[in-house]
PDB file of C-alpha atoms in Angstrom:
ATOM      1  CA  UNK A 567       0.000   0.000   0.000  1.00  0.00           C
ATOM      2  CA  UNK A 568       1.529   3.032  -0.632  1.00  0.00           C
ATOM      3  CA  UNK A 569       0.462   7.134   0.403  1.00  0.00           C
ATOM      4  CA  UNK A 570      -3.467   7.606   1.430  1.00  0.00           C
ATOM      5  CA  UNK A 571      -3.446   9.918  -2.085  1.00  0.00           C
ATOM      6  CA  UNK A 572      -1.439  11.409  -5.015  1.00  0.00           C
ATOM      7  CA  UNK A 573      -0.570  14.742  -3.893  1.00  0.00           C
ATOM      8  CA  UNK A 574       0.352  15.844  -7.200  1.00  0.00           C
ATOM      9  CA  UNK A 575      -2.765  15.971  -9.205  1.00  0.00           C
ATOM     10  CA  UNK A 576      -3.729  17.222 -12.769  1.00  0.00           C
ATOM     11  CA  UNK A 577      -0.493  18.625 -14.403  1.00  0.00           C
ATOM     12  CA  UNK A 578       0.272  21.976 -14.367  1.00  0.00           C
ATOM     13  CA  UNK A 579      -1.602  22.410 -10.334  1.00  0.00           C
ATOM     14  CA  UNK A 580       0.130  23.056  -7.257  1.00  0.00           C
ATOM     15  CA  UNK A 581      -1.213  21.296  -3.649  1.00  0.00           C
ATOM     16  CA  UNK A 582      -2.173  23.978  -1.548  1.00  0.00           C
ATOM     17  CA  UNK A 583      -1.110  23.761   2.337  1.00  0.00           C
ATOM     18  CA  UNK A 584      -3.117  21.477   4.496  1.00  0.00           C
ATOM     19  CA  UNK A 585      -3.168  23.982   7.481  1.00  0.00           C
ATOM     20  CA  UNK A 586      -5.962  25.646   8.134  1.00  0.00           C
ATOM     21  CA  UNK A 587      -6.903  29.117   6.891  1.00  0.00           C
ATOM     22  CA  UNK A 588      -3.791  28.707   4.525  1.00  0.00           C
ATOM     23  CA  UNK A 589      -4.057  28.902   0.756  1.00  0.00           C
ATOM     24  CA  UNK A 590      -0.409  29.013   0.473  1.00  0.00           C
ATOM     25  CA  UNK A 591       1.159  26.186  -2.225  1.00  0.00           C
ATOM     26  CA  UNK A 592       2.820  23.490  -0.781  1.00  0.00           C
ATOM     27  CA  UNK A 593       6.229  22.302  -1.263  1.00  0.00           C
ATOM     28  CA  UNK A 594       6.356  19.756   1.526  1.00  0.00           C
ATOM     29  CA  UNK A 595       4.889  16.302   2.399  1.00  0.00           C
ATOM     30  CA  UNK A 596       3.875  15.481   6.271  1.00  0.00           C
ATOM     31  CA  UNK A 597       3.688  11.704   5.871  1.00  0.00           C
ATOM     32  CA  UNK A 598       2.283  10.441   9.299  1.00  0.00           C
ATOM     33  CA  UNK A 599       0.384   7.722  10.267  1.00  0.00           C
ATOM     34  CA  UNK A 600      -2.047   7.114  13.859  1.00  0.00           C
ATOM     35  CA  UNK A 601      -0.113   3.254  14.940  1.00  0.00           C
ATOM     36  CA  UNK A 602      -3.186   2.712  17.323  1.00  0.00           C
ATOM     37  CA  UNK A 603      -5.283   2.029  13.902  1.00  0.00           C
ATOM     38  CA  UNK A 604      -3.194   1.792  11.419  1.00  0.00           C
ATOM     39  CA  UNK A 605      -0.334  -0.305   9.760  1.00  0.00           C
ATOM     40  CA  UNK A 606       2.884   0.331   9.321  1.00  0.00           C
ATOM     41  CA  UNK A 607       2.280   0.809   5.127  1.00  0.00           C
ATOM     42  CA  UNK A 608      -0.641   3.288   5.617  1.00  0.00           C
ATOM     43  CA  UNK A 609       1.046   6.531   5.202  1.00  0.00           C
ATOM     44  CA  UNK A 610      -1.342   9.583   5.624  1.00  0.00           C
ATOM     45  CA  UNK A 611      -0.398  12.791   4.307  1.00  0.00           C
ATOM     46  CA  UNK A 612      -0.926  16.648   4.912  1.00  0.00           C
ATOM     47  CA  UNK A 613       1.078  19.057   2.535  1.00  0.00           C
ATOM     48  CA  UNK A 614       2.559  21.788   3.999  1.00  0.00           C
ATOM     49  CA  UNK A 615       4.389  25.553   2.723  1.00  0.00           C
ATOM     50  CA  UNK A 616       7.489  26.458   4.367  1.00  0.00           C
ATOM     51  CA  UNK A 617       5.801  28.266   7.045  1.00  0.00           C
ATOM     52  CA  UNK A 618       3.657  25.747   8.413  1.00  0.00           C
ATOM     53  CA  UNK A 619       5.827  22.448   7.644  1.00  0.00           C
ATOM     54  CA  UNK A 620       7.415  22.587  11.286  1.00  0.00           C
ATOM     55  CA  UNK A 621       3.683  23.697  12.985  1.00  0.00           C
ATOM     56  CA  UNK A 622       1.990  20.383  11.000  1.00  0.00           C
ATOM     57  CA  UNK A 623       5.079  18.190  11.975  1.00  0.00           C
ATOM     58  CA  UNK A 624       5.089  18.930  15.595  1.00  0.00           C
ATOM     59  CA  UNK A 625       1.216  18.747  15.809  1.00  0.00           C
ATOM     60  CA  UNK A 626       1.531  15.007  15.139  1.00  0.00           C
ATOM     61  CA  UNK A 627       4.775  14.422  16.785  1.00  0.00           C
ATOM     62  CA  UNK A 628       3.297  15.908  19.988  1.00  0.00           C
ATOM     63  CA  UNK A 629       0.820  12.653  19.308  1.00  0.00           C
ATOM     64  CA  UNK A 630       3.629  10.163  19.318  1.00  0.00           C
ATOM     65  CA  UNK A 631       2.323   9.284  15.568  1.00  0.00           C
ATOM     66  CA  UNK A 632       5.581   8.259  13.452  1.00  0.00           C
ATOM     67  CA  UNK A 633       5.884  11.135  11.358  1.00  0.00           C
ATOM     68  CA  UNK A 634       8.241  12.169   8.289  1.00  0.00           C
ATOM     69  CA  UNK A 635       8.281  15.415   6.645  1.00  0.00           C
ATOM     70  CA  UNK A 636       9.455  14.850   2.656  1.00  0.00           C
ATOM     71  CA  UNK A 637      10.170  16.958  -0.230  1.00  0.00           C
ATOM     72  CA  UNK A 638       6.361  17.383  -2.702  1.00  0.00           C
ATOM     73  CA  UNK A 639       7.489  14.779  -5.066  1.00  0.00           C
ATOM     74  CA  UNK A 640       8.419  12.167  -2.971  1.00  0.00           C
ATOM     75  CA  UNK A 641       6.407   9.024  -1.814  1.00  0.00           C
ATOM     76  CA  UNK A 642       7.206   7.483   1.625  1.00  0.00           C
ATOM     77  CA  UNK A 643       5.603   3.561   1.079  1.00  0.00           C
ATOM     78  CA  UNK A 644       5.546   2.794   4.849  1.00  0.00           C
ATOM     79  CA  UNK A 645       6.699   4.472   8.742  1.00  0.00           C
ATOM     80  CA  UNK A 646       8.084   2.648  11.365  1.00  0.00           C
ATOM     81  CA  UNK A 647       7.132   3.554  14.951  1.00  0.00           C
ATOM     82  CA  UNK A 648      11.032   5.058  14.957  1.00  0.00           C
ATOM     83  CA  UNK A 649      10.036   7.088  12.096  1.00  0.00           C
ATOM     84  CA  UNK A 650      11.070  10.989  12.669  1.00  0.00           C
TER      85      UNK A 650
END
């Protein structure tokens, strides 16, 4: 199984930041996934800009869900409970 969904839809669009109130694009991937209900190959992800990449990250992180923050383009096909 590999990431929830294609962040990089119809070519030619940009994601836009998964925070809310933000309508900035994103460049970054927040791949994260809740290990009370889910496998280690179910990746969520949120997409973040540059300003909100760290605020997204640490939201999760303060969850203890594995979380790792990736360039747009790249896929992430499972996290480990070490993931950072």
């Amino acid at each position: 199984m590999s990431a929830t969904y294609d962040v990089i839809g119809e070519p030619g669009t940009v994601p836009v930041c998964s925070r809310a109130g933000c309508d900035a694009p994103a460049s970054w991937r927040v791949n994260w996934r809740n290990p009370r209900i889910h496998a280690e190959d179910r990746v969520k992800i949120w997409v973040a800009c540059d300003d909100h990449r760290g605020f997204l990250a640490d939201y999760l992180q303060s969850r203890a869900f594995p979380v790792r923050v990736t360039g747009i383009a790249e896929d992430v096909e499972r996290l480990d409970d070490r993931a950072v």
